[in-house]
């Protein structure tokens, strides 16, 4: 990752640079690539196509409507193949997770096997939610994943896009709603697929952890051809990608398995991570609590087998849990371009991917939220009163085994007409779908379980289910009921995206400073979410269900119009020292949603270059996030939550219900961005700074204020200030909380400020070789949500501005740095080795008083006011590679004057003889354009810092920042033809 004007950012044409490195590019592509290496580089990070004459053509860069060459006011950075390859990233999620300004909000390690968005990966910039960052593929939207985060937060699944298809990734670092509409608040990530490829590339990767798990194979094929067809230019590129990843079991990582109280003195008396394997019950008459003692196996159960009114058992990750699931993915792309003339181009871009994830998680059993009762007449109940379970696992039924399969495709077909004065008209039609099916095996049928507890299960009348055993040791005390009670949960969901777009633009007037350009477009978009589930889930007849109730099916329609004006004030002929360039871009977009109404957002971006090597940028952008279909219309969703009841001091599980709100309005953002980039001597070889040529540095500052946020109030806030929220907290006849209702509201504001900084330096290649050094970092110095929270009195609520930097999953500093050494050896071969350092600063646990700004939470901390700190995480990766150069070339050369072997004089103009360049030996021919790579990630075997409190506390670490893989070995073989 590099600043947009860095000469290291990306080659003038990414695909031609890649092919030229392999000796496969056309002469025109090689010519352009040579110009890039000599300093006439493309500084915006785009990969322009190349004409037959070797001239660059304008391309559409992320953040602009007008196709362009060169940098501009929009702050765009690019992750090229060099960035991807230095750490051998094998998925798009891995690539983006190396970007310090971003966070992997959802990935295959987040709640592995127990996620409400399984088998998926989501990414967000600036510490904001995933739906605040817009993900595009080739500049167009992509279908959302059918299982939204928390059933409402929509996102594009990065796993549904094969890495082999991606040429580079462009990131717009500020707001982009004025160009792209909803979600482009924190920025825009645009995945550019491979195009204009001649030849073939076969890639194979194999990796395995030091502990023999997380075994990964990744193979891909890229092939393409460009040729003349019917008097025009025809180009086709296809890719195929296959990925297979084995699981990681929690039992194989000590920090993720066992009693956390024994792992660190900072974590005494941890809360229950899952329901206990030995049940905890409350008497419906006496309100006594009864906890099954350890080791109870039955069948004879007495009151002595229980602890009465004792502390609830703390259960940690059982042996059934996975930290990473088994993943299979395969898919590819098919891109076709045909230009019958220089003024007309037809294109079709197709992408498809299938993802399957198989995982295991503890059998969730049942709890108070299931309205299960153990009747007094159950012969195993020794207390003579009906009992309500507070939650227990049913390990004897077997683990919950989840199989998730998603199938995603998207196709764009369109045509571009090129007119005089750089005017263009582009019309396109897009359709995409993402279908996903989730099956959870070994769940429990609620009605049949209750009947078995009552002794009335048909076919088993008079036989009673015994829940009062320690299921860690009791074996199968209820096996006669398995066939009657076992069932499976099934969810089948689909999203679809339809978009028709018409864009046009071009030059309206030529100034001495450059052309004034204008562009605009109209767009129609339809989005659909269709959810369905099995009849038992739909009728709330599954205990501890994952997706119960009638699920949402909804759609919406969006009509949009947008425009852009690019006005050069200084530049070209109006250019002087201290005023080399000054230009501004105005953007505006209007959207009309069928669900809530209108949204109109402007943006202004300014670039100033006092000198060729110094660039300043500044932008102001307004944006919005449209309420999702789930937030608007979602039927009440039920979850299990743990609360501390202030009326009795007890901590227990309750039913949490989140429902939609059709009156929601969009979240609105107001953002500012400023950037400075210095690239000494990048344009002027005679500059005083020529000694620093190859160096670049950047620093930028951003501020984003997100208002009118859509959220639910915290469960504990509603419980702690019960009288302030009438109807939110529902208590049963025993006085205990049975349910908390928390529907979505427009409430709160978040203000965040941060700094990105970094630099790179690439030396010339000397006799000893070449050095390539780079560092990129992001420092978030302010992250301040304004939330409605409970007061310390437990009866009222107020708005608090929270100091949330350093909160869980949001360290204030992240950094990636690398140093690589390379040298050409044996003529055309290249040897390279280097190290990469990844650093994430410390953070707070999920249970946080926000540096004292949330006083109501202080008393609930252990000890009061104490906040656990999750330590910093630092890893170093090492990589070594060897690239065999292209095959021998025969170059005609004039023979030197001299004498032949017979003593006759050879005259220089008598003729020419071929002189081979490079080796022509057989094995060298086979290995030509082959790169062999070996690497070790996390060479110090550093474990992720311990965390036992948080949204994913049962994993033992922060899954959004760290991973449990530890030391990891891999090899790569890449062969180009």
GROMACS .gro file of N, CA and C in nm, residues 138 165 193 237 239 332-336 348-353 408-412 431:
model
   66
  138UNK      N    1  -1.486  -0.370  -1.001
  138UNK     CA    2  -1.475  -0.300  -1.130
  138UNK      C    3  -1.564  -0.177  -1.134
  165UNK      N    4  -0.878  -1.350  -0.946
  165UNK     CA    5  -0.939  -1.259  -1.043
  165UNK      C    6  -0.893  -1.115  -1.025
  193UNK      N    7  -1.063  -0.633  -1.146
  193UNK     CA    8  -1.030  -0.767  -1.197
  193UNK      C    9  -0.933  -0.757  -1.314
  237UNK      N   10  -1.024  -1.272  -2.101
  237UNK     CA   11  -0.945  -1.315  -1.985
  237UNK      C   12  -1.035  -1.400  -1.896
  239UNK      N   13  -1.029  -1.658  -1.532
  239UNK     CA   14  -0.957  -1.704  -1.415
  239UNK      C   15  -1.035  -1.814  -1.345
  332UNK      N   16  -1.446  -1.819  -1.028
  332UNK     CA   17  -1.360  -1.751  -1.125
  332UNK      C   18  -1.431  -1.637  -1.194
  333UNK      N   19  -1.366  -1.587  -1.299
  333UNK     CA   20  -1.420  -1.475  -1.374
  333UNK      C   21  -1.404  -1.501  -1.524
  334UNK      N   22  -1.482  -1.423  -1.600
  334UNK     CA   23  -1.479  -1.434  -1.746
  334UNK      C   24  -1.505  -1.294  -1.800
  335UNK      N   25  -1.398  -1.226  -1.845
  335UNK     CA   26  -1.409  -1.089  -1.895
  335UNK      C   27  -1.383  -1.087  -2.046
  336UNK      N   28  -1.474  -1.024  -2.120
  336UNK     CA   29  -1.464  -1.017  -2.266
  336UNK      C   30  -1.480  -0.872  -2.308
  348UNK      N   31  -1.829  -0.747  -2.138
  348UNK     CA   32  -1.905  -0.836  -2.052
  348UNK      C   33  -1.811  -0.885  -1.942
  349UNK      N   34  -1.852  -0.868  -1.817
  349UNK     CA   35  -1.770  -0.911  -1.703
  349UNK      C   36  -1.855  -1.001  -1.614
  350UNK      N   37  -1.811  -1.125  -1.601
  350UNK     CA   38  -1.886  -1.225  -1.525
  350UNK      C   39  -1.798  -1.280  -1.413
  351UNK      N   40  -1.855  -1.291  -1.294
  351UNK     CA   41  -1.783  -1.344  -1.179
  351UNK      C   42  -1.874  -1.441  -1.104
  352UNK      N   43  -1.816  -1.553  -1.060
  352UNK     CA   44  -1.895  -1.653  -0.988
  352UNK      C   45  -1.807  -1.717  -0.882
  353UNK      N   46  -1.867  -1.752  -0.768
  353UNK     CA   47  -1.792  -1.817  -0.660
  353UNK      C   48  -1.885  -1.902  -0.576
  408UNK      N   49  -2.255  -1.722  -0.535
  408UNK     CA   50  -2.268  -1.581  -0.572
  408UNK      C   51  -2.221  -1.561  -0.716
  409UNK      N   52  -2.299  -1.486  -0.792
  409UNK     CA   53  -2.255  -1.449  -0.926
  409UNK      C   54  -2.300  -1.307  -0.956
  410UNK      N   55  -2.229  -1.244  -1.048
  410UNK     CA   56  -2.268  -1.112  -1.097
  410UNK      C   57  -2.220  -1.097  -1.239
  411UNK      N   58  -2.302  -1.038  -1.325
  411UNK     CA   59  -2.266  -1.016  -1.464
  411UNK      C   60  -2.299  -0.872  -1.504
  412UNK      N   61  -2.205  -0.809  -1.572
  412UNK     CA   62  -2.224  -0.675  -1.625
  412UNK      C   63  -2.204  -0.681  -1.776
  431UNK      N   64  -2.668  -0.758  -1.325
  431UNK     CA   65  -2.753  -0.842  -1.241
  431UNK      C   66  -2.665  -0.938  -1.162
   0.00000   0.00000   0.00000
